[in-house]
Amino acid sequence: MLSIGEFSKLCRVSVKTLRHYDQIGLIKPIHTDRQTGYRYYEPNQLNEMMLILRLKTYRFSLQEIKLLMHTQDSNLLLASMREKTAEFQKELANHARLIEQMKEDMEKIKRREPIMEMNHTVTAAEFRAVRLFGIRKMMALAEFDAAFQSLFGKLFQNGMKPAGPSYAIYHDEENFNHENTDIELAVEVAQTDEKTFLHNPGLCCMTVHRGAYDSLHEAYASLGIWMQEHRAKPNGAPFECYRINCEQTDNPENYETDVYFPIRYE
């Protein structure tokens, strides 16, 4: 057997970390001395430790690794790794897009042009009321994908189907927090019953944002400048309508999002 110190040196993991892994049941010593509390490991447990370290490099959480290790289900492991692969591919695509954006910005700097230009066209009009089915909760923007999956699951469970695009309504009145904000995700439906609601914000200024969601703030900034120039004030919860999203295109640069802000004139 190997002492915890010897095992630590061989697997290049600190004794403190090994003790933590023991406590959470991730990898336990083969023997613990009742009198001294010293932990001992078998050499063949190095393979387990190497697998844990490999899965950590794939960004699996410790709880996910524990499940994969304990179930020893190769199909579950394969499916989980496929999901991670898809996540990494999405990240690579996002990084490639950011690199191209940086190259464009560097060219603007060379030409002594401003990097940021508010080139969204803003208009004001009465919003056409729509009937929506939605779910409202405090959530982070990173939870959107899972929340939309939940939304459509509940939609189909209630015997309904989409009759138009999806929406996100931001109900927070004081501030905006990427990590925790009051959001209502919804989809247009044809049914009229107690499970749906009429979204009728009235007069709105709006603009169309073409491109990835991580630059939506530019659309909101354009709306803010327009409101200042036209002596308009916010008058309700801003919202987004996803005309073209990942369901219609694999390229985020082709996304098309209508961004609305309800207003009143001073």
C-alpha atoms as a PDB file:
ATOM      1  CA  MET A   1       0.000   0.000   0.000  1.00  0.00           C
ATOM      2  CA  LEU A   2       0.966   3.624  -0.489  1.00  0.00           C
ATOM      3  CA  SER A   3       0.687   6.298   2.176  1.00  0.00           C
ATOM      4  CA  ILE A   4      -1.358   9.345   1.246  1.00  0.00           C
ATOM      5  CA  GLY A   5       1.891  11.312   0.887  1.00  0.00           C
ATOM      6  CA  GLU A   6       3.378   8.744  -1.465  1.00  0.00           C
ATOM      7  CA  PHE A   7       0.161   8.544  -3.456  1.00  0.00           C
ATOM      8  CA  SER A   8       0.108  12.359  -3.624  1.00  0.00           C
ATOM      9  CA  LYS A   9       3.626  12.469  -5.105  1.00  0.00           C
ATOM     10  CA  LEU A  10       2.839   9.797  -7.693  1.00  0.00           C
ATOM     11  CA  CYS A  11      -0.423  11.304  -8.952  1.00  0.00           C
ATOM     12  CA  ARG A  12       0.717  14.933  -8.517  1.00  0.00           C
ATOM     13  CA  VAL A  13      -2.350  15.841  -6.441  1.00  0.00           C
ATOM     14  CA  SER A  14      -2.043  17.530  -3.043  1.00  0.00           C
ATOM     15  CA  VAL A  15      -2.795  15.670   0.181  1.00  0.00           C
ATOM     16  CA  LYS A  16      -5.431  18.302   0.977  1.00  0.00           C
ATOM     17  CA  THR A  17      -7.197  17.568  -2.317  1.00  0.00           C
ATOM     18  CA  LEU A  18      -7.026  13.798  -1.743  1.00  0.00           C
ATOM     19  CA  ARG A  19      -8.623  14.255   1.665  1.00  0.00           C
ATOM     20  CA  HIS A  20     -11.382  16.328   0.085  1.00  0.00           C
ATOM     21  CA  TYR A  21     -11.977  13.677  -2.580  1.00  0.00           C
ATOM     22  CA  ASP A  22     -12.257  11.108   0.214  1.00  0.00           C
ATOM     23  CA  GLN A  23     -14.803  13.233   2.082  1.00  0.00           C
ATOM     24  CA  ILE A  24     -17.044  13.654  -0.963  1.00  0.00           C
ATOM     25  CA  GLY A  25     -16.719   9.993  -1.946  1.00  0.00           C
ATOM     26  CA  LEU A  26     -14.931  10.588  -5.224  1.00  0.00           C
ATOM     27  CA  ILE A  27     -11.947   8.347  -4.560  1.00  0.00           C
ATOM     28  CA  LYS A  28     -11.524   6.754  -1.149  1.00  0.00           C
ATOM     29  CA  PRO A  29      -8.376   5.196   0.348  1.00  0.00           C
ATOM     30  CA  ILE A  30      -8.262   1.421   0.433  1.00  0.00           C
ATOM     31  CA  HIS A  31      -7.528   1.583   4.156  1.00  0.00           C
ATOM     32  CA  THR A  32      -7.682   4.185   6.920  1.00  0.00           C
ATOM     33  CA  ASP A  33      -5.858   3.490  10.176  1.00  0.00           C
ATOM     34  CA  ARG A  34      -8.391   3.771  13.003  1.00  0.00           C
ATOM     35  CA  GLN A  35      -5.846   5.007  15.525  1.00  0.00           C
ATOM     36  CA  THR A  36      -3.835   7.467  13.466  1.00  0.00           C
ATOM     37  CA  GLY A  37      -6.344   8.330  10.738  1.00  0.00           C
ATOM     38  CA  TYR A  38      -3.647   7.836   8.117  1.00  0.00           C
ATOM     39  CA  ARG A  39      -4.976   7.023   4.680  1.00  0.00           C
ATOM     40  CA  TYR A  40      -3.478   4.349   2.411  1.00  0.00           C
ATOM     41  CA  TYR A  41      -4.027   3.679  -1.282  1.00  0.00           C
ATOM     42  CA  GLU A  42      -3.380   0.796  -3.655  1.00  0.00           C
ATOM     43  CA  PRO A  43      -1.125   1.414  -6.680  1.00  0.00           C
ATOM     44  CA  ASN A  44      -3.970   0.418  -9.024  1.00  0.00           C
ATOM     45  CA  GLN A  45      -5.949   3.438  -7.723  1.00  0.00           C
ATOM     46  CA  LEU A  46      -3.550   5.612  -9.702  1.00  0.00           C
ATOM     47  CA  ASN A  47      -5.578   4.698 -12.790  1.00  0.00           C
ATOM     48  CA  GLU A  48      -8.723   6.020 -11.087  1.00  0.00           C
ATOM     49  CA  MET A  49      -6.925   9.212 -10.157  1.00  0.00           C
ATOM     50  CA  MET A  50      -5.645   9.676 -13.700  1.00  0.00           C
ATOM     51  CA  LEU A  51      -9.194   9.322 -15.027  1.00  0.00           C
ATOM     52  CA  ILE A  52     -10.443  11.893 -12.524  1.00  0.00           C
ATOM     53  CA  LEU A  53      -7.749  14.323 -13.634  1.00  0.00           C
ATOM     54  CA  ARG A  54      -8.528  13.689 -17.295  1.00  0.00           C
ATOM     55  CA  LEU A  55     -12.236  14.347 -16.758  1.00  0.00           C
ATOM     56  CA  LYS A  56     -11.408  17.523 -14.844  1.00  0.00           C
ATOM     57  CA  THR A  57      -9.494  18.793 -17.880  1.00  0.00           C
ATOM     58  CA  TYR A  58     -12.716  18.238 -19.836  1.00  0.00           C
ATOM     59  CA  ARG A  59     -14.410  20.582 -17.307  1.00  0.00           C
ATOM     60  CA  PHE A  60     -16.616  17.982 -15.693  1.00  0.00           C
ATOM     61  CA  SER A  61     -17.610  18.983 -12.166  1.00  0.00           C
ATOM     62  CA  LEU A  62     -16.562  16.778  -9.256  1.00  0.00           C
ATOM     63  CA  GLN A  63     -20.166  15.646  -8.819  1.00  0.00           C
ATOM     64  CA  GLU A  64     -20.379  14.741 -12.509  1.00  0.00           C
ATOM     65  CA  ILE A  65     -17.100  12.833 -12.266  1.00  0.00           C
ATOM     66  CA  LYS A  66     -18.330  11.008  -9.160  1.00  0.00           C
ATOM     67  CA  LEU A  67     -21.461   9.888 -11.000  1.00  0.00           C
ATOM     68  CA  LEU A  68     -19.481   8.735 -14.034  1.00  0.00           C
ATOM     69  CA  MET A  69     -16.940   6.902 -11.896  1.00  0.00           C
ATOM     70  CA  HIS A  70     -19.473   5.163  -9.701  1.00  0.00           C
ATOM     71  CA  THR A  71     -21.964   4.112 -12.385  1.00  0.00           C
ATOM     72  CA  GLN A  72     -19.177   2.785 -14.654  1.00  0.00           C
ATOM     73  CA  ASP A  73     -21.635   3.135 -17.529  1.00  0.00           C
ATOM     74  CA  SER A  74     -19.670   3.508 -20.756  1.00  0.00           C
ATOM     75  CA  ASN A  75     -22.759   4.734 -22.626  1.00  0.00           C
ATOM     76  CA  LEU A  76     -23.293   7.494 -20.053  1.00  0.00           C
ATOM     77  CA  LEU A  77     -19.628   8.456 -20.259  1.00  0.00           C
ATOM     78  CA  LEU A  78     -19.756   8.550 -24.050  1.00  0.00           C
ATOM     79  CA  ALA A  79     -22.927  10.675 -24.068  1.00  0.00           C
ATOM     80  CA  SER A  80     -21.458  13.056 -21.479  1.00  0.00           C
ATOM     81  CA  MET A  81     -18.268  13.474 -23.472  1.00  0.00           C
ATOM     82  CA  ARG A  82     -20.262  14.162 -26.621  1.00  0.00           C
ATOM     83  CA  GLU A  83     -22.090  16.952 -24.784  1.00  0.00           C
ATOM     84  CA  LYS A  84     -18.777  18.424 -23.646  1.00  0.00           C
ATOM     85  CA  THR A  85     -17.416  18.181 -27.174  1.00  0.00           C
ATOM     86  CA  ALA A  86     -20.401  20.158 -28.464  1.00  0.00           C
ATOM     87  CA  GLU A  87     -19.816  22.800 -25.765  1.00  0.00           C
ATOM     88  CA  PHE A  88     -16.157  23.141 -26.741  1.00  0.00           C
ATOM     89  CA  GLN A  89     -17.020  23.370 -30.441  1.00  0.00           C
ATOM     90  CA  LYS A  90     -19.455  26.174 -29.636  1.00  0.00           C
ATOM     91  CA  GLU A  91     -16.756  27.949 -27.649  1.00  0.00           C
ATOM     92  CA  LEU A  92     -14.291  27.572 -30.513  1.00  0.00           C
ATOM     93  CA  ALA A  93     -16.801  29.124 -32.896  1.00  0.00           C
ATOM     94  CA  ASN A  94     -17.376  32.011 -30.480  1.00  0.00           C
ATOM     95  CA  HIS A  95     -13.642  32.570 -30.090  1.00  0.00           C
ATOM     96  CA  ALA A  96     -13.162  32.541 -33.849  1.00  0.00           C
ATOM     97  CA  ARG A  97     -15.906  35.156 -34.178  1.00  0.00           C
ATOM     98  CA  LEU A  98     -14.296  37.308 -31.475  1.00  0.00           C
ATOM     99  CA  ILE A  99     -10.929  37.114 -33.216  1.00  0.00           C
ATOM    100  CA  GLU A 100     -12.505  38.344 -36.459  1.00  0.00           C
ATOM    101  CA  GLN A 101     -14.205  41.181 -34.549  1.00  0.00           C
ATOM    102  CA  MET A 102     -10.900  42.159 -32.957  1.00  0.00           C
ATOM    103  CA  LYS A 103      -9.220  42.190 -36.358  1.00  0.00           C
ATOM    104  CA  GLU A 104     -11.930  44.535 -37.669  1.00  0.00           C
ATOM    105  CA  ASP A 105     -11.527  46.803 -34.631  1.00  0.00           C
ATOM    106  CA  MET A 106      -7.743  46.907 -35.053  1.00  0.00           C
ATOM    107  CA  GLU A 107      -8.205  47.989 -38.666  1.00  0.00           C
ATOM    108  CA  LYS A 108     -10.510  50.777 -37.483  1.00  0.00           C
ATOM    109  CA  ILE A 109      -7.853  51.899 -35.006  1.00  0.00           C
ATOM    110  CA  LYS A 110      -5.267  51.989 -37.798  1.00  0.00           C
ATOM    111  CA  ARG A 111      -7.644  54.163 -39.841  1.00  0.00           C
ATOM    112  CA  ARG A 112      -8.220  56.350 -36.746  1.00  0.00           C
ATOM    113  CA  GLU A 113     -11.911  55.463 -36.782  1.00  0.00           C
ATOM    114  CA  PRO A 114     -13.987  54.923 -33.622  1.00  0.00           C
ATOM    115  CA  ILE A 115     -14.424  51.276 -32.683  1.00  0.00           C
ATOM    116  CA  MET A 116     -18.016  51.694 -31.502  1.00  0.00           C
ATOM    117  CA  GLU A 117     -20.578  53.166 -33.859  1.00  0.00           C
ATOM    118  CA  MET A 118     -24.268  53.174 -33.031  1.00  0.00           C
ATOM    119  CA  ASN A 119     -25.563  52.047 -36.416  1.00  0.00           C
ATOM    120  CA  HIS A 120     -28.871  50.525 -35.305  1.00  0.00           C
ATOM    121  CA  THR A 121     -31.919  52.105 -36.911  1.00  0.00           C
ATOM    122  CA  VAL A 122     -34.506  52.918 -34.244  1.00  0.00           C
ATOM    123  CA  THR A 123     -38.229  53.429 -34.852  1.00  0.00           C
ATOM    124  CA  ALA A 124     -41.221  54.010 -32.592  1.00  0.00           C
ATOM    125  CA  ALA A 125     -44.658  52.468 -33.007  1.00  0.00           C
ATOM    126  CA  GLU A 126     -47.481  50.727 -31.174  1.00  0.00           C
ATOM    127  CA  PHE A 127     -46.543  47.112 -30.578  1.00  0.00           C
ATOM    128  CA  ARG A 128     -48.954  44.559 -32.023  1.00  0.00           C
ATOM    129  CA  ALA A 129     -50.298  42.661 -29.018  1.00  0.00           C
ATOM    130  CA  VAL A 130     -49.475  38.944 -29.005  1.00  0.00           C
ATOM    131  CA  ARG A 131     -50.742  35.995 -26.986  1.00  0.00           C
ATOM    132  CA  LEU A 132     -47.890  34.277 -25.138  1.00  0.00           C
ATOM    133  CA  PHE A 133     -47.246  31.168 -23.078  1.00  0.00           C
ATOM    134  CA  GLY A 134     -44.361  31.707 -20.705  1.00  0.00           C
ATOM    135  CA  ILE A 135     -42.394  30.936 -17.585  1.00  0.00           C
ATOM    136  CA  ARG A 136     -41.020  33.611 -15.273  1.00  0.00           C
ATOM    137  CA  LYS A 137     -38.147  33.149 -12.827  1.00  0.00           C
ATOM    138  CA  MET A 138     -34.972  34.649 -11.448  1.00  0.00           C
ATOM    139  CA  MET A 139     -32.156  33.335 -13.627  1.00  0.00           C
ATOM    140  CA  ALA A 140     -28.757  34.002 -15.130  1.00  0.00           C
ATOM    141  CA  LEU A 141     -28.418  34.666 -18.834  1.00  0.00           C
ATOM    142  CA  ALA A 142     -26.280  31.527 -19.023  1.00  0.00           C
ATOM    143  CA  GLU A 143     -29.405  29.535 -18.101  1.00  0.00           C
ATOM    144  CA  PHE A 144     -31.353  30.638 -21.184  1.00  0.00           C
ATOM    145  CA  ASP A 145     -30.858  27.436 -23.183  1.00  0.00           C
ATOM    146  CA  ALA A 146     -32.031  25.174 -20.361  1.00  0.00           C
ATOM    147  CA  ALA A 147     -34.898  27.533 -19.503  1.00  0.00           C
ATOM    148  CA  PHE A 148     -36.130  27.616 -23.102  1.00  0.00           C
ATOM    149  CA  GLN A 149     -36.010  23.806 -23.203  1.00  0.00           C
ATOM    150  CA  SER A 150     -38.148  23.772 -20.060  1.00  0.00           C
ATOM    151  CA  LEU A 151     -40.522  26.307 -21.602  1.00  0.00           C
ATOM    152  CA  PHE A 152     -41.118  24.246 -24.735  1.00  0.00           C
ATOM    153  CA  GLY A 153     -41.446  21.080 -22.673  1.00  0.00           C
ATOM    154  CA  LYS A 154     -44.267  22.677 -20.662  1.00  0.00           C
ATOM    155  CA  LEU A 155     -45.778  24.106 -23.836  1.00  0.00           C
ATOM    156  CA  PHE A 156     -46.116  20.649 -25.396  1.00  0.00           C
ATOM    157  CA  GLN A 157     -47.289  19.123 -22.101  1.00  0.00           C
ATOM    158  CA  ASN A 158     -50.190  21.574 -22.179  1.00  0.00           C
ATOM    159  CA  GLY A 159     -51.131  20.499 -25.679  1.00  0.00           C
ATOM    160  CA  MET A 160     -49.975  23.720 -27.331  1.00  0.00           C
ATOM    161  CA  LYS A 161     -47.535  24.491 -30.100  1.00  0.00           C
ATOM    162  CA  PRO A 162     -45.702  27.654 -31.182  1.00  0.00           C
ATOM    163  CA  ALA A 163     -47.601  30.057 -33.402  1.00  0.00           C
ATOM    164  CA  GLY A 164     -44.779  32.582 -33.697  1.00  0.00           C
ATOM    165  CA  PRO A 165     -41.356  33.556 -32.358  1.00  0.00           C
ATOM    166  CA  SER A 166     -39.955  33.322 -28.833  1.00  0.00           C
ATOM    167  CA  TYR A 167     -39.565  36.266 -26.448  1.00  0.00           C
ATOM    168  CA  ALA A 168     -37.607  37.289 -23.360  1.00  0.00           C
ATOM    169  CA  ILE A 169     -39.128  39.974 -21.123  1.00  0.00           C
ATOM    170  CA  TYR A 170     -36.882  41.628 -18.523  1.00  0.00           C
ATOM    171  CA  HIS A 171     -38.970  42.608 -15.496  1.00  0.00           C
ATOM    172  CA  ASP A 172     -36.261  43.991 -13.183  1.00  0.00           C
ATOM    173  CA  GLU A 173     -37.025  47.668 -12.575  1.00  0.00           C
ATOM    174  CA  GLU A 174     -33.876  48.845 -10.822  1.00  0.00           C
ATOM    175  CA  ASN A 175     -30.921  47.186 -12.522  1.00  0.00           C
ATOM    176  CA  PHE A 176     -29.734  44.407 -14.773  1.00  0.00           C
ATOM    177  CA  ASN A 177     -27.692  41.498 -13.445  1.00  0.00           C
ATOM    178  CA  HIS A 178     -26.295  38.872 -15.815  1.00  0.00           C
ATOM    179  CA  GLU A 179     -26.148  36.376 -12.948  1.00  0.00           C
ATOM    180  CA  ASN A 180     -29.591  36.844 -11.424  1.00  0.00           C
ATOM    181  CA  THR A 181     -32.400  38.800 -13.003  1.00  0.00           C
ATOM    182  CA  ASP A 182     -36.202  38.588 -13.273  1.00  0.00           C
ATOM    183  CA  ILE A 183     -36.851  37.174 -16.737  1.00  0.00           C
ATOM    184  CA  GLU A 184     -39.960  35.841 -18.425  1.00  0.00           C
ATOM    185  CA  LEU A 185     -39.314  33.551 -21.373  1.00  0.00           C
ATOM    186  CA  ALA A 186     -42.285  33.072 -23.651  1.00  0.00           C
ATOM    187  CA  VAL A 187     -43.446  31.897 -27.047  1.00  0.00           C
ATOM    188  CA  GLU A 188     -46.311  33.125 -29.190  1.00  0.00           C
ATOM    189  CA  VAL A 189     -49.324  30.793 -29.243  1.00  0.00           C
ATOM    190  CA  ALA A 190     -52.787  30.753 -30.792  1.00  0.00           C
ATOM    191  CA  GLN A 191     -54.673  29.498 -27.717  1.00  0.00           C
ATOM    192  CA  THR A 192     -56.537  31.899 -25.472  1.00  0.00           C
ATOM    193  CA  ASP A 193     -56.960  30.519 -21.948  1.00  0.00           C
ATOM    194  CA  GLU A 194     -55.807  30.986 -18.358  1.00  0.00           C
ATOM    195  CA  LYS A 195     -52.398  29.437 -19.157  1.00  0.00           C
ATOM    196  CA  THR A 196     -51.534  32.198 -21.626  1.00  0.00           C
ATOM    197  CA  PHE A 197     -51.342  35.971 -21.355  1.00  0.00           C
ATOM    198  CA  LEU A 198     -51.688  38.947 -23.667  1.00  0.00           C
ATOM    199  CA  HIS A 199     -48.451  40.859 -24.126  1.00  0.00           C
ATOM    200  CA  ASN A 200     -49.503  44.385 -24.985  1.00  0.00           C
ATOM    201  CA  PRO A 201     -46.833  46.938 -23.967  1.00  0.00           C
ATOM    202  CA  GLY A 202     -48.242  49.706 -26.169  1.00  0.00           C
ATOM    203  CA  LEU A 203     -45.930  52.340 -27.609  1.00  0.00           C
ATOM    204  CA  CYS A 204     -42.341  51.094 -28.001  1.00  0.00           C
ATOM    205  CA  CYS A 205     -39.118  52.147 -29.595  1.00  0.00           C
ATOM    206  CA  MET A 206     -37.392  49.235 -31.276  1.00  0.00           C
ATOM    207  CA  THR A 207     -34.427  48.212 -33.329  1.00  0.00           C
ATOM    208  CA  VAL A 208     -33.324  45.066 -35.128  1.00  0.00           C
ATOM    209  CA  HIS A 209     -30.068  43.537 -33.941  1.00  0.00           C
ATOM    210  CA  ARG A 210     -28.287  41.303 -36.423  1.00  0.00           C
ATOM    211  CA  GLY A 211     -25.579  39.141 -34.928  1.00  0.00           C
ATOM    212  CA  ALA A 212     -24.673  37.189 -31.815  1.00  0.00           C
ATOM    213  CA  TYR A 213     -26.404  37.776 -28.513  1.00  0.00           C
ATOM    214  CA  ASP A 214     -23.228  38.901 -26.739  1.00  0.00           C
ATOM    215  CA  SER A 215     -23.436  42.211 -28.616  1.00  0.00           C
ATOM    216  CA  LEU A 216     -27.116  42.894 -27.844  1.00  0.00           C
ATOM    217  CA  HIS A 217     -26.029  45.651 -25.457  1.00  0.00           C
ATOM    218  CA  GLU A 218     -25.200  47.728 -28.536  1.00  0.00           C
ATOM    219  CA  ALA A 219     -28.859  47.622 -29.570  1.00  0.00           C
ATOM    220  CA  TYR A 220     -29.956  48.706 -26.094  1.00  0.00           C
ATOM    221  CA  ALA A 221     -27.441  51.569 -26.159  1.00  0.00           C
ATOM    222  CA  SER A 222     -28.898  52.719 -29.482  1.00  0.00           C
ATOM    223  CA  LEU A 223     -32.380  52.698 -27.937  1.00  0.00           C
ATOM    224  CA  GLY A 224     -31.095  54.722 -24.987  1.00  0.00           C
ATOM    225  CA  ILE A 225     -29.548  57.358 -27.236  1.00  0.00           C
ATOM    226  CA  TRP A 226     -32.722  57.525 -29.326  1.00  0.00           C
ATOM    227  CA  MET A 227     -34.882  58.005 -26.215  1.00  0.00           C
ATOM    228  CA  GLN A 228     -32.666  60.848 -25.052  1.00  0.00           C
ATOM    229  CA  GLU A 229     -32.789  62.537 -28.455  1.00  0.00           C
ATOM    230  CA  HIS A 230     -36.585  62.178 -28.713  1.00  0.00           C
ATOM    231  CA  ARG A 231     -37.401  63.115 -25.105  1.00  0.00           C
ATOM    232  CA  ALA A 232     -38.851  59.678 -24.375  1.00  0.00           C
ATOM    233  CA  LYS A 233     -38.836  57.791 -21.080  1.00  0.00           C
ATOM    234  CA  PRO A 234     -38.898  54.036 -20.355  1.00  0.00           C
ATOM    235  CA  ASN A 235     -42.439  52.906 -19.627  1.00  0.00           C
ATOM    236  CA  GLY A 236     -42.307  49.183 -18.919  1.00  0.00           C
ATOM    237  CA  ALA A 237     -40.235  46.066 -19.218  1.00  0.00           C
ATOM    238  CA  PRO A 238     -37.892  45.855 -22.220  1.00  0.00           C
ATOM    239  CA  PHE A 239     -38.108  42.681 -24.255  1.00  0.00           C
ATOM    240  CA  GLU A 240     -36.525  40.771 -27.099  1.00  0.00           C
ATOM    241  CA  CYS A 241     -38.175  38.884 -29.935  1.00  0.00           C
ATOM    242  CA  TYR A 242     -36.014  36.179 -31.510  1.00  0.00           C
ATOM    243  CA  ARG A 243     -36.891  36.224 -35.215  1.00  0.00           C
ATOM    244  CA  ILE A 244     -33.914  34.163 -36.384  1.00  0.00           C
ATOM    245  CA  ASN A 245     -32.099  32.077 -33.791  1.00  0.00           C
ATOM    246  CA  CYS A 246     -30.208  28.793 -33.457  1.00  0.00           C
ATOM    247  CA  GLU A 247     -33.266  26.900 -34.699  1.00  0.00           C
ATOM    248  CA  GLN A 248     -32.939  28.543 -38.106  1.00  0.00           C
ATOM    249  CA  THR A 249     -29.163  28.971 -38.443  1.00  0.00           C
ATOM    250  CA  ASP A 250     -25.942  27.567 -37.032  1.00  0.00           C
ATOM    251  CA  ASN A 251     -24.127  30.872 -37.479  1.00  0.00           C
ATOM    252  CA  PRO A 252     -24.695  33.403 -34.650  1.00  0.00           C
ATOM    253  CA  GLU A 253     -23.787  36.201 -37.039  1.00  0.00           C
ATOM    254  CA  ASN A 254     -27.075  35.471 -38.838  1.00  0.00           C
ATOM    255  CA  TYR A 255     -29.239  35.796 -35.718  1.00  0.00           C
ATOM    256  CA  GLU A 256     -31.925  38.463 -35.959  1.00  0.00           C
ATOM    257  CA  THR A 257     -33.412  39.875 -32.769  1.00  0.00           C
ATOM    258  CA  ASP A 258     -36.009  42.615 -32.399  1.00  0.00           C
ATOM    259  CA  VAL A 259     -35.230  44.657 -29.277  1.00  0.00           C
ATOM    260  CA  TYR A 260     -38.083  46.712 -27.771  1.00  0.00           C
ATOM    261  CA  PHE A 261     -38.382  49.269 -24.999  1.00  0.00           C
ATOM    262  CA  PRO A 262     -41.858  50.536 -24.012  1.00  0.00           C
ATOM    263  CA  ILE A 263     -41.829  54.324 -23.853  1.00  0.00           C
ATOM    264  CA  ARG A 264     -43.796  57.435 -23.043  1.00  0.00           C
ATOM    265  CA  TYR A 265     -43.031  60.942 -24.208  1.00  0.00           C
ATOM    266  CA  GLU A 266     -42.242  63.685 -21.713  1.00  0.00           C
END
